[in-house]
């Protein structure tokens, strides 16, 4: 269990709702994911006063406003970078990053591999709707060629990227996938991610009925297939094989991969201990010494 689970509380899912009204379009899949997040926070017993919710820009990046927690709404694509700094300075808190496919894999694509390879101790919930919704419907890195959008009126020329393969390849230590139409599955996988010590990535398909006319609820329902019960979650090769099935029209739903290895903050602590200990580390002195 993560040290960030220290000081657990017994709260109901509704206790994690903030006073800010949720403003997504009717029928948006993000409602299902948000309900899954409330349930996961409740079931994991996370103290809202010890929770950092961090996002970039996009429809899903509004999520921190709707959660009873400390929150940072940062720059487009930069949530992971900000969260890395926040987690390193406060490894005793729970860090929850939320955002979309465009924010995470296009604008912020340069940051994602580093979250995984460094094994930053945070949970990243990616609301994957295959479109840029907030900017009113442009092709995203996970859009299918069949989808027409303002930027691709005749469809797209490229195959969509596979977020699961990407995360497995770069070294994420917890990789899972769900669908917004199954909030119970979302809750279970997000709870597992919150309790995992290390970089936990949860990809969640989410319909955008306003702009994405091909990735409908029915499409996702037919696409997802529960991970087989005998799947070994410590077998990277088996996880990659499951992830590759997405291109064959069978996207795995469930936990694909989970292993333990030292996190970035653990390794930084070990380094600091080697140079005299964290308590002797004067951040202000170093900042002053590096002023231009
Ligand atoms: Fe949801 Fe799409 Fe509306 Fe954004 S534009 S709130 S993703 S339905
Ligand atoms: Mg999107």
PDB file of C-alpha atoms and ligand atoms in Angstrom:
ATOM      1  CA  UNK A   1       0.000   0.000   0.000  1.00  0.00           C
ATOM      2  CA  UNK A   2       1.244   3.454  -0.840  1.00  0.00           C
ATOM      3  CA  UNK A   3       2.448   5.728   1.949  1.00  0.00           C
ATOM      4  CA  UNK A   4      -0.103   8.158   0.498  1.00  0.00           C
ATOM      5  CA  UNK A   5      -2.825   5.878   1.901  1.00  0.00           C
ATOM      6  CA  UNK A   6      -1.838   6.843   5.440  1.00  0.00           C
ATOM      7  CA  UNK A   7      -4.711   8.546   7.288  1.00  0.00           C
ATOM      8  CA  UNK A   8      -7.585   6.817   5.528  1.00  0.00           C
ATOM      9  CA  UNK A   9     -11.104   8.122   6.111  1.00  0.00           C
ATOM     10  CA  UNK A  10     -14.593   6.619   5.828  1.00  0.00           C
ATOM     11  CA  UNK A  11     -16.547   8.826   3.431  1.00  0.00           C
ATOM     12  CA  UNK A  12     -19.345   8.148   0.966  1.00  0.00           C
ATOM     13  CA  UNK A  13     -18.901   8.764  -2.802  1.00  0.00           C
ATOM     14  CA  UNK A  14     -21.134  11.858  -2.532  1.00  0.00           C
ATOM     15  CA  UNK A  15     -18.708  13.357  -0.003  1.00  0.00           C
ATOM     16  CA  UNK A  16     -16.125  13.694  -2.798  1.00  0.00           C
ATOM     17  CA  UNK A  17     -18.442  15.904  -4.892  1.00  0.00           C
ATOM     18  CA  UNK A  18     -17.480  19.559  -4.816  1.00  0.00           C
ATOM     19  CA  UNK A  19     -20.041  22.393  -4.881  1.00  0.00           C
ATOM     20  CA  UNK A  20     -19.171  23.232  -8.508  1.00  0.00           C
ATOM     21  CA  UNK A  21     -21.944  22.114 -10.917  1.00  0.00           C
ATOM     22  CA  UNK A  22     -20.839  19.575 -13.531  1.00  0.00           C
ATOM     23  CA  UNK A  23     -21.161  21.233 -16.936  1.00  0.00           C
ATOM     24  CA  UNK A  24     -20.580  18.437 -19.449  1.00  0.00           C
ATOM     25  CA  UNK A  25     -23.106  17.896 -22.298  1.00  0.00           C
ATOM     26  CA  UNK A  26     -26.064  15.555 -21.692  1.00  0.00           C
ATOM     27  CA  UNK A  27     -25.035  11.975 -22.526  1.00  0.00           C
ATOM     28  CA  UNK A  28     -21.298  12.662 -22.188  1.00  0.00           C
ATOM     29  CA  UNK A  29     -19.393   9.579 -21.025  1.00  0.00           C
ATOM     30  CA  UNK A  30     -17.348  11.649 -18.612  1.00  0.00           C
ATOM     31  CA  UNK A  31     -20.215  11.522 -16.077  1.00  0.00           C
ATOM     32  CA  UNK A  32     -19.733   7.759 -15.763  1.00  0.00           C
ATOM     33  CA  UNK A  33     -15.988   8.149 -15.227  1.00  0.00           C
ATOM     34  CA  UNK A  34     -16.481  10.874 -12.614  1.00  0.00           C
ATOM     35  CA  UNK A  35     -18.892   8.622 -10.736  1.00  0.00           C
ATOM     36  CA  UNK A  36     -16.273   5.876 -10.911  1.00  0.00           C
ATOM     37  CA  UNK A  37     -13.694   8.271  -9.471  1.00  0.00           C
ATOM     38  CA  UNK A  38     -16.007   9.262  -6.571  1.00  0.00           C
ATOM     39  CA  UNK A  39     -16.582   5.590  -5.772  1.00  0.00           C
ATOM     40  CA  UNK A  40     -12.900   4.729  -6.028  1.00  0.00           C
ATOM     41  CA  UNK A  41     -11.892   7.582  -3.707  1.00  0.00           C
ATOM     42  CA  UNK A  42     -14.529   6.469  -1.210  1.00  0.00           C
ATOM     43  CA  UNK A  43     -13.574   2.792  -1.362  1.00  0.00           C
ATOM     44  CA  UNK A  44      -9.859   3.603  -1.066  1.00  0.00           C
ATOM     45  CA  UNK A  45     -10.629   5.843   1.922  1.00  0.00           C
ATOM     46  CA  UNK A  46      -8.746   8.847   0.534  1.00  0.00           C
ATOM     47  CA  UNK A  47      -8.828  11.917   2.778  1.00  0.00           C
ATOM     48  CA  UNK A  48      -9.880  14.882   0.553  1.00  0.00           C
ATOM     49  CA  UNK A  49      -7.482  17.118   2.478  1.00  0.00           C
ATOM     50  CA  UNK A  50      -4.628  14.827   1.370  1.00  0.00           C
ATOM     51  CA  UNK A  51      -5.644  14.604  -2.290  1.00  0.00           C
ATOM     52  CA  UNK A  52      -4.157  16.611  -5.177  1.00  0.00           C
ATOM     53  CA  UNK A  53      -6.296  16.598  -8.353  1.00  0.00           C
ATOM     54  CA  UNK A  54      -4.325  17.876 -11.337  1.00  0.00           C
ATOM     55  CA  UNK A  55      -5.351  18.393 -14.973  1.00  0.00           C
ATOM     56  CA  UNK A  56      -4.381  20.098 -18.212  1.00  0.00           C
ATOM     57  CA  UNK A  57      -6.962  21.579 -20.613  1.00  0.00           C
ATOM     58  CA  UNK A  58     -10.044  19.995 -22.180  1.00  0.00           C
ATOM     59  CA  UNK A  59     -13.550  18.850 -21.286  1.00  0.00           C
ATOM     60  CA  UNK A  60     -12.204  16.090 -19.028  1.00  0.00           C
ATOM     61  CA  UNK A  61      -9.592  18.415 -17.563  1.00  0.00           C
ATOM     62  CA  UNK A  62     -12.451  20.202 -15.804  1.00  0.00           C
ATOM     63  CA  UNK A  63     -12.786  17.152 -13.554  1.00  0.00           C
ATOM     64  CA  UNK A  64     -10.747  18.566 -10.620  1.00  0.00           C
ATOM     65  CA  UNK A  65     -13.356  21.331 -10.222  1.00  0.00           C
ATOM     66  CA  UNK A  66     -15.956  18.677  -9.478  1.00  0.00           C
ATOM     67  CA  UNK A  67     -13.894  16.827  -6.864  1.00  0.00           C
ATOM     68  CA  UNK A  68     -13.576  17.721  -3.203  1.00  0.00           C
ATOM     69  CA  UNK A  69      -9.763  18.015  -3.061  1.00  0.00           C
ATOM     70  CA  UNK A  70      -6.873  20.396  -3.563  1.00  0.00           C
ATOM     71  CA  UNK A  71      -6.609  21.020  -7.283  1.00  0.00           C
ATOM     72  CA  UNK A  72      -4.483  22.469 -10.057  1.00  0.00           C
ATOM     73  CA  UNK A  73      -5.882  23.232 -13.529  1.00  0.00           C
ATOM     74  CA  UNK A  74      -2.621  23.645 -15.431  1.00  0.00           C
ATOM     75  CA  UNK A  75      -1.523  24.246 -19.042  1.00  0.00           C
ATOM     76  CA  UNK A  76      -2.601  22.180 -22.042  1.00  0.00           C
ATOM     77  CA  UNK A  77      -0.696  18.888 -21.971  1.00  0.00           C
ATOM     78  CA  UNK A  78       1.375  19.775 -18.922  1.00  0.00           C
ATOM     79  CA  UNK A  79      -0.573  18.073 -16.128  1.00  0.00           C
ATOM     80  CA  UNK A  80       1.887  15.171 -15.931  1.00  0.00           C
ATOM     81  CA  UNK A  81       4.905  17.450 -15.658  1.00  0.00           C
ATOM     82  CA  UNK A  82       3.282  19.593 -12.945  1.00  0.00           C
ATOM     83  CA  UNK A  83       2.121  16.464 -11.123  1.00  0.00           C
ATOM     84  CA  UNK A  84       5.641  15.019 -11.152  1.00  0.00           C
ATOM     85  CA  UNK A  85       6.940  18.079  -9.323  1.00  0.00           C
ATOM     86  CA  UNK A  86       4.012  18.142  -6.904  1.00  0.00           C
ATOM     87  CA  UNK A  87       4.364  14.435  -6.098  1.00  0.00           C
ATOM     88  CA  UNK A  88       8.106  14.712  -5.515  1.00  0.00           C
ATOM     89  CA  UNK A  89       7.734  17.550  -3.050  1.00  0.00           C
ATOM     90  CA  UNK A  90       4.731  15.940  -1.259  1.00  0.00           C
ATOM     91  CA  UNK A  91       5.066  12.163  -1.649  1.00  0.00           C
ATOM     92  CA  UNK A  92       2.867  11.758   1.434  1.00  0.00           C
ATOM     93  CA  UNK A  93      -0.217  12.977  -0.511  1.00  0.00           C
ATOM     94  CA  UNK A  94      -2.263  11.160  -3.177  1.00  0.00           C
ATOM     95  CA  UNK A  95      -1.761  12.575  -6.682  1.00  0.00           C
ATOM     96  CA  UNK A  96      -4.584  12.091  -9.184  1.00  0.00           C
ATOM     97  CA  UNK A  97      -4.148  13.343 -12.764  1.00  0.00           C
ATOM     98  CA  UNK A  98      -7.110  13.505 -15.151  1.00  0.00           C
ATOM     99  CA  UNK A  99      -7.270  14.525 -18.794  1.00  0.00           C
ATOM    100  CA  UNK A 100      -8.163  13.637 -22.348  1.00  0.00           C
ATOM    101  CA  UNK A 101      -6.564  11.918 -25.325  1.00  0.00           C
ATOM    102  CA  UNK A 102      -5.604  15.148 -27.096  1.00  0.00           C
ATOM    103  CA  UNK A 103      -4.238  16.721 -23.909  1.00  0.00           C
ATOM    104  CA  UNK A 104      -2.295  13.614 -22.910  1.00  0.00           C
ATOM    105  CA  UNK A 105      -1.056  12.135 -26.161  1.00  0.00           C
ATOM    106  CA  UNK A 106      -0.819  15.040 -28.592  1.00  0.00           C
ATOM    107  CA  UNK A 107      -0.084  18.304 -26.783  1.00  0.00           C
ATOM    108  CA  UNK A 108       1.359  16.454 -23.778  1.00  0.00           C
ATOM    109  CA  UNK A 109       2.730  13.449 -25.651  1.00  0.00           C
ATOM    110  CA  UNK A 110       6.299  14.365 -24.766  1.00  0.00           C
ATOM    111  CA  UNK A 111       5.609  13.986 -21.054  1.00  0.00           C
ATOM    112  CA  UNK A 112       3.804  10.654 -21.000  1.00  0.00           C
ATOM    113  CA  UNK A 113       6.786   8.315 -21.545  1.00  0.00           C
ATOM    114  CA  UNK A 114       8.671  10.005 -18.729  1.00  0.00           C
ATOM    115  CA  UNK A 115       5.871   9.510 -16.216  1.00  0.00           C
ATOM    116  CA  UNK A 116       5.991   5.809 -17.055  1.00  0.00           C
ATOM    117  CA  UNK A 117       9.742   5.243 -17.209  1.00  0.00           C
ATOM    118  CA  UNK A 118      10.365   7.265 -14.023  1.00  0.00           C
ATOM    119  CA  UNK A 119       7.555   5.400 -12.263  1.00  0.00           C
ATOM    120  CA  UNK A 120       6.160   8.597 -10.739  1.00  0.00           C
ATOM    121  CA  UNK A 121       3.832   7.582  -7.888  1.00  0.00           C
ATOM    122  CA  UNK A 122       0.552   8.931  -9.243  1.00  0.00           C
ATOM    123  CA  UNK A 123      -2.717   7.799 -10.823  1.00  0.00           C
ATOM    124  CA  UNK A 124      -3.420   9.022 -14.359  1.00  0.00           C
ATOM    125  CA  UNK A 125      -7.029   8.595 -15.540  1.00  0.00           C
ATOM    126  CA  UNK A 126      -7.282   9.269 -19.263  1.00  0.00           C
ATOM    127  CA  UNK A 127     -10.789  10.055 -20.554  1.00  0.00           C
ATOM    128  CA  UNK A 128     -10.405   8.650 -24.097  1.00  0.00           C
ATOM    129  CA  UNK A 129     -13.161   9.898 -26.420  1.00  0.00           C
ATOM    130  CA  UNK A 130     -11.149  10.030 -29.636  1.00  0.00           C
ATOM    131  CA  UNK A 131     -11.716  13.743 -30.189  1.00  0.00           C
ATOM    132  CA  UNK A 132     -10.939  17.233 -28.936  1.00  0.00           C
ATOM    133  CA  UNK A 133     -14.288  18.160 -27.375  1.00  0.00           C
ATOM    134  CA  UNK A 134     -13.675  21.499 -25.662  1.00  0.00           C
ATOM    135  CA  UNK A 135     -12.363  23.090 -28.866  1.00  0.00           C
ATOM    136  CA  UNK A 136     -15.473  21.819 -30.685  1.00  0.00           C
ATOM    137  CA  UNK A 137     -14.460  18.634 -32.462  1.00  0.00           C
ATOM    138  CA  UNK A 138     -11.042  18.086 -33.999  1.00  0.00           C
ATOM    139  CA  UNK A 139      -9.283  14.832 -34.861  1.00  0.00           C
ATOM    140  CA  UNK A 140      -7.187  13.496 -31.942  1.00  0.00           C
ATOM    141  CA  UNK A 141      -4.389  10.884 -31.628  1.00  0.00           C
ATOM    142  CA  UNK A 142      -6.943   8.173 -30.775  1.00  0.00           C
ATOM    143  CA  UNK A 143      -9.492   9.075 -33.499  1.00  0.00           C
ATOM    144  CA  UNK A 144     -10.394   6.302 -35.885  1.00  0.00           C
ATOM    145  CA  UNK A 145     -10.070   7.013 -39.643  1.00  0.00           C
ATOM    146  CA  UNK A 146     -13.848   6.607 -40.015  1.00  0.00           C
ATOM    147  CA  UNK A 147     -14.491   9.677 -37.883  1.00  0.00           C
ATOM    148  CA  UNK A 148     -15.067  12.912 -39.713  1.00  0.00           C
ATOM    149  CA  UNK A 149     -14.331  16.161 -37.895  1.00  0.00           C
ATOM    150  CA  UNK A 150     -13.827  19.826 -38.738  1.00  0.00           C
ATOM    151  CA  UNK A 151     -10.150  19.154 -39.380  1.00  0.00           C
ATOM    152  CA  UNK A 152     -10.754  15.928 -41.330  1.00  0.00           C
ATOM    153  CA  UNK A 153     -14.069  16.299 -43.221  1.00  0.00           C
ATOM    154  CA  UNK A 154     -13.308  13.222 -45.367  1.00  0.00           C
ATOM    155  CA  UNK A 155     -12.022  11.069 -42.471  1.00  0.00           C
ATOM    156  CA  UNK A 156      -8.494  10.592 -41.253  1.00  0.00           C
ATOM    157  CA  UNK A 157      -5.460   9.173 -43.022  1.00  0.00           C
ATOM    158  CA  UNK A 158      -3.863   7.574 -39.938  1.00  0.00           C
ATOM    159  CA  UNK A 159      -4.408   4.597 -37.669  1.00  0.00           C
ATOM    160  CA  UNK A 160      -5.203   5.615 -34.068  1.00  0.00           C
ATOM    161  CA  UNK A 161      -2.455   5.222 -31.495  1.00  0.00           C
ATOM    162  CA  UNK A 162      -2.783   2.503 -28.866  1.00  0.00           C
ATOM    163  CA  UNK A 163      -2.409   4.087 -25.382  1.00  0.00           C
ATOM    164  CA  UNK A 164      -2.098   0.717 -23.626  1.00  0.00           C
ATOM    165  CA  UNK A 165       0.798  -0.440 -25.813  1.00  0.00           C
ATOM    166  CA  UNK A 166       2.459   2.920 -25.339  1.00  0.00           C
ATOM    167  CA  UNK A 167       2.277   2.775 -21.550  1.00  0.00           C
ATOM    168  CA  UNK A 168       3.325  -0.864 -21.332  1.00  0.00           C
ATOM    169  CA  UNK A 169       6.299  -0.219 -23.581  1.00  0.00           C
ATOM    170  CA  UNK A 170       7.545   2.760 -21.593  1.00  0.00           C
ATOM    171  CA  UNK A 171       7.448   0.980 -18.248  1.00  0.00           C
ATOM    172  CA  UNK A 172       4.192   1.898 -16.488  1.00  0.00           C
ATOM    173  CA  UNK A 173       3.782  -0.399 -13.482  1.00  0.00           C
ATOM    174  CA  UNK A 174      -0.057  -0.488 -13.466  1.00  0.00           C
ATOM    175  CA  UNK A 175      -1.992  -0.454 -16.741  1.00  0.00           C
ATOM    176  CA  UNK A 176      -5.760  -0.909 -16.990  1.00  0.00           C
ATOM    177  CA  UNK A 177      -8.639  -0.058 -19.297  1.00  0.00           C
ATOM    178  CA  UNK A 178     -12.360   0.441 -18.832  1.00  0.00           C
ATOM    179  CA  UNK A 179     -15.416   1.984 -20.490  1.00  0.00           C
ATOM    180  CA  UNK A 180     -17.447   4.878 -19.081  1.00  0.00           C
ATOM    181  CA  UNK A 181     -20.635   2.845 -19.479  1.00  0.00           C
ATOM    182  CA  UNK A 182     -19.360   0.555 -16.719  1.00  0.00           C
ATOM    183  CA  UNK A 183     -18.787   2.893 -13.729  1.00  0.00           C
ATOM    184  CA  UNK A 184     -18.379  -0.097 -11.393  1.00  0.00           C
ATOM    185  CA  UNK A 185     -15.450  -1.405 -13.466  1.00  0.00           C
ATOM    186  CA  UNK A 186     -14.026   2.134 -13.640  1.00  0.00           C
ATOM    187  CA  UNK A 187     -14.257   2.416  -9.829  1.00  0.00           C
ATOM    188  CA  UNK A 188     -12.564  -0.931  -9.222  1.00  0.00           C
ATOM    189  CA  UNK A 189      -9.660  -0.188 -11.578  1.00  0.00           C
ATOM    190  CA  UNK A 190      -9.182   3.399 -10.344  1.00  0.00           C
ATOM    191  CA  UNK A 191      -9.215   2.185  -6.729  1.00  0.00           C
ATOM    192  CA  UNK A 192      -6.484  -0.314  -7.638  1.00  0.00           C
ATOM    193  CA  UNK A 193      -4.530   2.502  -9.279  1.00  0.00           C
ATOM    194  CA  UNK A 194      -4.863   4.763  -6.226  1.00  0.00           C
ATOM    195  CA  UNK A 195      -3.589   1.976  -3.986  1.00  0.00           C
ATOM    196  CA  UNK A 196      -0.705   1.105  -6.302  1.00  0.00           C
ATOM    197  CA  UNK A 197       2.723   2.481  -5.433  1.00  0.00           C
ATOM    198  CA  UNK A 198       4.067   3.789  -8.744  1.00  0.00           C
ATOM    199  CA  UNK A 199       2.802   5.110 -12.063  1.00  0.00           C
ATOM    200  CA  UNK A 200      -0.730   3.807 -12.593  1.00  0.00           C
ATOM    201  CA  UNK A 201      -2.413   4.455 -15.934  1.00  0.00           C
ATOM    202  CA  UNK A 202      -6.141   3.846 -16.466  1.00  0.00           C
ATOM    203  CA  UNK A 203      -7.460   4.378 -20.001  1.00  0.00           C
ATOM    204  CA  UNK A 204     -11.238   4.839 -20.082  1.00  0.00           C
ATOM    205  CA  UNK A 205     -13.279   4.946 -23.287  1.00  0.00           C
ATOM    206  CA  UNK A 206     -15.852   7.716 -23.070  1.00  0.00           C
ATOM    207  CA  UNK A 207     -18.448   8.657 -25.662  1.00  0.00           C
ATOM    208  CA  UNK A 208     -18.685  12.257 -26.892  1.00  0.00           C
ATOM    209  CA  UNK A 209     -22.187  12.385 -28.424  1.00  0.00           C
ATOM    210  CA  UNK A 210     -21.766  16.052 -29.355  1.00  0.00           C
ATOM    211  CA  UNK A 211     -18.795  15.699 -31.714  1.00  0.00           C
ATOM    212  CA  UNK A 212     -17.740  12.064 -32.161  1.00  0.00           C
ATOM    213  CA  UNK A 213     -20.451  10.354 -34.190  1.00  0.00           C
ATOM    214  CA  UNK A 214     -18.686   7.014 -34.687  1.00  0.00           C
ATOM    215  CA  UNK A 215     -17.449   6.093 -31.193  1.00  0.00           C
ATOM    216  CA  UNK A 216     -20.910   5.666 -29.728  1.00  0.00           C
ATOM    217  CA  UNK A 217     -21.949   3.848 -26.556  1.00  0.00           C
ATOM    218  CA  UNK A 218     -22.955   0.887 -28.715  1.00  0.00           C
ATOM    219  CA  UNK A 219     -19.576   0.892 -30.477  1.00  0.00           C
ATOM    220  CA  UNK A 220     -17.661   0.820 -27.187  1.00  0.00           C
ATOM    221  CA  UNK A 221     -19.973  -1.811 -25.735  1.00  0.00           C
ATOM    222  CA  UNK A 222     -19.213  -4.109 -28.676  1.00  0.00           C
ATOM    223  CA  UNK A 223     -15.500  -3.234 -28.643  1.00  0.00           C
ATOM    224  CA  UNK A 224     -14.600  -4.039 -25.046  1.00  0.00           C
ATOM    225  CA  UNK A 225     -13.954  -7.590 -23.879  1.00  0.00           C
ATOM    226  CA  UNK A 226     -13.222  -8.459 -20.254  1.00  0.00           C
ATOM    227  CA  UNK A 227      -9.621  -9.518 -19.594  1.00  0.00           C
ATOM    228  CA  UNK A 228      -9.559 -13.343 -19.211  1.00  0.00           C
ATOM    229  CA  UNK A 229      -9.626 -14.537 -15.585  1.00  0.00           C
ATOM    230  CA  UNK A 230      -6.423 -16.543 -16.031  1.00  0.00           C
ATOM    231  CA  UNK A 231      -4.442 -13.568 -17.366  1.00  0.00           C
ATOM    232  CA  UNK A 232      -1.167 -13.142 -15.416  1.00  0.00           C
ATOM    233  CA  UNK A 233      -0.937  -9.401 -14.636  1.00  0.00           C
ATOM    234  CA  UNK A 234       2.815  -9.663 -14.013  1.00  0.00           C
ATOM    235  CA  UNK A 235       3.470 -10.999 -17.536  1.00  0.00           C
ATOM    236  CA  UNK A 236       4.432  -8.049 -19.734  1.00  0.00           C
ATOM    237  CA  UNK A 237       4.330 -10.112 -22.919  1.00  0.00           C
ATOM    238  CA  UNK A 238       0.799 -11.316 -22.164  1.00  0.00           C
ATOM    239  CA  UNK A 239      -0.304  -7.740 -21.390  1.00  0.00           C
ATOM    240  CA  UNK A 240       1.143  -6.508 -24.692  1.00  0.00           C
ATOM    241  CA  UNK A 241      -0.639  -9.308 -26.571  1.00  0.00           C
ATOM    242  CA  UNK A 242      -3.951  -8.272 -24.989  1.00  0.00           C
ATOM    243  CA  UNK A 243      -3.326  -4.596 -25.756  1.00  0.00           C
ATOM    244  CA  UNK A 244      -2.602  -5.422 -29.408  1.00  0.00           C
ATOM    245  CA  UNK A 245      -6.033  -6.997 -29.785  1.00  0.00           C
ATOM    246  CA  UNK A 246      -7.536  -3.504 -29.850  1.00  0.00           C
ATOM    247  CA  UNK A 247      -6.559  -3.172 -33.514  1.00  0.00           C
ATOM    248  CA  UNK A 248      -8.488  -6.414 -34.157  1.00  0.00           C
ATOM    249  CA  UNK A 249     -11.681  -4.935 -32.698  1.00  0.00           C
ATOM    250  CA  UNK A 250     -11.422  -6.492 -29.192  1.00  0.00           C
ATOM    251  CA  UNK A 251     -10.237  -3.904 -26.687  1.00  0.00           C
ATOM    252  CA  UNK A 252      -9.327  -5.475 -23.323  1.00  0.00           C
ATOM    253  CA  UNK A 253     -11.271  -4.221 -20.307  1.00  0.00           C
ATOM    254  CA  UNK A 254      -9.716  -4.825 -16.892  1.00  0.00           C
ATOM    255  CA  UNK A 255      -6.274  -4.919 -15.321  1.00  0.00           C
ATOM    256  CA  UNK A 256      -3.580  -5.791 -17.859  1.00  0.00           C
ATOM    257  CA  UNK A 257      -0.381  -5.246 -15.920  1.00  0.00           C
ATOM    258  CA  UNK A 258       0.758  -4.667 -12.340  1.00  0.00           C
ATOM    259  CA  UNK A 259       4.295  -4.960 -10.972  1.00  0.00           C
ATOM    260  CA  UNK A 260       6.352  -3.302  -8.243  1.00  0.00           C
ATOM    261  CA  UNK A 261       9.560  -1.372  -8.790  1.00  0.00           C
ATOM    262  CA  UNK A 262      11.128   1.656  -7.054  1.00  0.00           C
ATOM    263  CA  UNK A 263       9.305   4.928  -7.643  1.00  0.00           C
ATOM    264  CA  UNK A 264      10.925   8.218  -8.573  1.00  0.00           C
ATOM    265  CA  UNK A 265      10.430   9.657  -5.073  1.00  0.00           C
ATOM    266  CA  UNK A 266      11.949   6.539  -3.474  1.00  0.00           C
ATOM    267  CA  UNK A 267      15.001   6.872  -5.687  1.00  0.00           C
ATOM    268  CA  UNK A 268      15.288  10.611  -5.045  1.00  0.00           C
ATOM    269  CA  UNK A 269      15.077   9.969  -1.293  1.00  0.00           C
ATOM    270  CA  UNK A 270      17.869   7.391  -1.583  1.00  0.00           C
ATOM    271  CA  UNK A 271      19.997   9.908  -3.484  1.00  0.00           C
ATOM    272  CA  UNK A 272      19.296  12.663  -0.943  1.00  0.00           C
ATOM    273  CA  UNK A 273      20.115  10.275   1.902  1.00  0.00           C
ATOM    274  CA  UNK A 274      23.447   9.661   0.205  1.00  0.00           C
ATOM    275  CA  UNK A 275      24.274  13.379   0.277  1.00  0.00           C
ATOM    276  CA  UNK A 276      23.265  14.049   3.849  1.00  0.00           C
ATOM    277  CA  UNK A 277      19.550  13.396   4.111  1.00  0.00           C
ATOM    278  CA  UNK A 278      16.422  15.211   3.006  1.00  0.00           C
ATOM    279  CA  UNK A 279      16.269  17.287   6.192  1.00  0.00           C
ATOM    280  CA  UNK A 280      19.678  18.784   5.316  1.00  0.00           C
ATOM    281  CA  UNK A 281      18.579  19.627   1.817  1.00  0.00           C
ATOM    282  CA  UNK A 282      18.011  23.369   1.649  1.00  0.00           C
ATOM    283  CA  UNK A 283      15.894  23.996  -1.444  1.00  0.00           C
ATOM    284  CA  UNK A 284      16.010  27.783  -0.999  1.00  0.00           C
ATOM    285  CA  UNK A 285      19.806  27.709  -0.888  1.00  0.00           C
ATOM    286  CA  UNK A 286      19.937  25.814  -4.175  1.00  0.00           C
ATOM    287  CA  UNK A 287      17.390  28.172  -5.795  1.00  0.00           C
ATOM    288  CA  UNK A 288      19.395  31.192  -4.611  1.00  0.00           C
ATOM    289  CA  UNK A 289      22.634  29.688  -5.903  1.00  0.00           C
ATOM    290  CA  UNK A 290      21.091  29.202  -9.356  1.00  0.00           C
ATOM    291  CA  UNK A 291      19.525  32.635  -9.772  1.00  0.00           C
ATOM    292  CA  UNK A 292      20.766  34.397 -12.948  1.00  0.00           C
TER     293      UNK A 292
HETATM  294 FE1  LIG B   1     -18.496  15.571 -23.307  1.00  0.00          FE
HETATM  295 FE2  LIG B   1     -18.053  15.924 -25.903  1.00  0.00          FE
HETATM  296 FE3  LIG B   1     -19.670  17.602 -24.590  1.00  0.00          FE
HETATM  297 FE4  LIG B   1     -17.032  17.631 -24.140  1.00  0.00          FE
HETATM  298  S1  LIG B   1     -18.069  18.172 -26.075  1.00  0.00           S
HETATM  299  S2  LIG B   1     -18.651  17.690 -22.567  1.00  0.00           S
HETATM  300  S3  LIG B   1     -16.499  15.475 -24.321  1.00  0.00           S
HETATM  301  S4  LIG B   1     -20.031  15.406 -24.954  1.00  0.00           S
HETATM  302 MG1  LIG B   2     -10.649  13.823 -26.149  1.00  0.00          MG
END
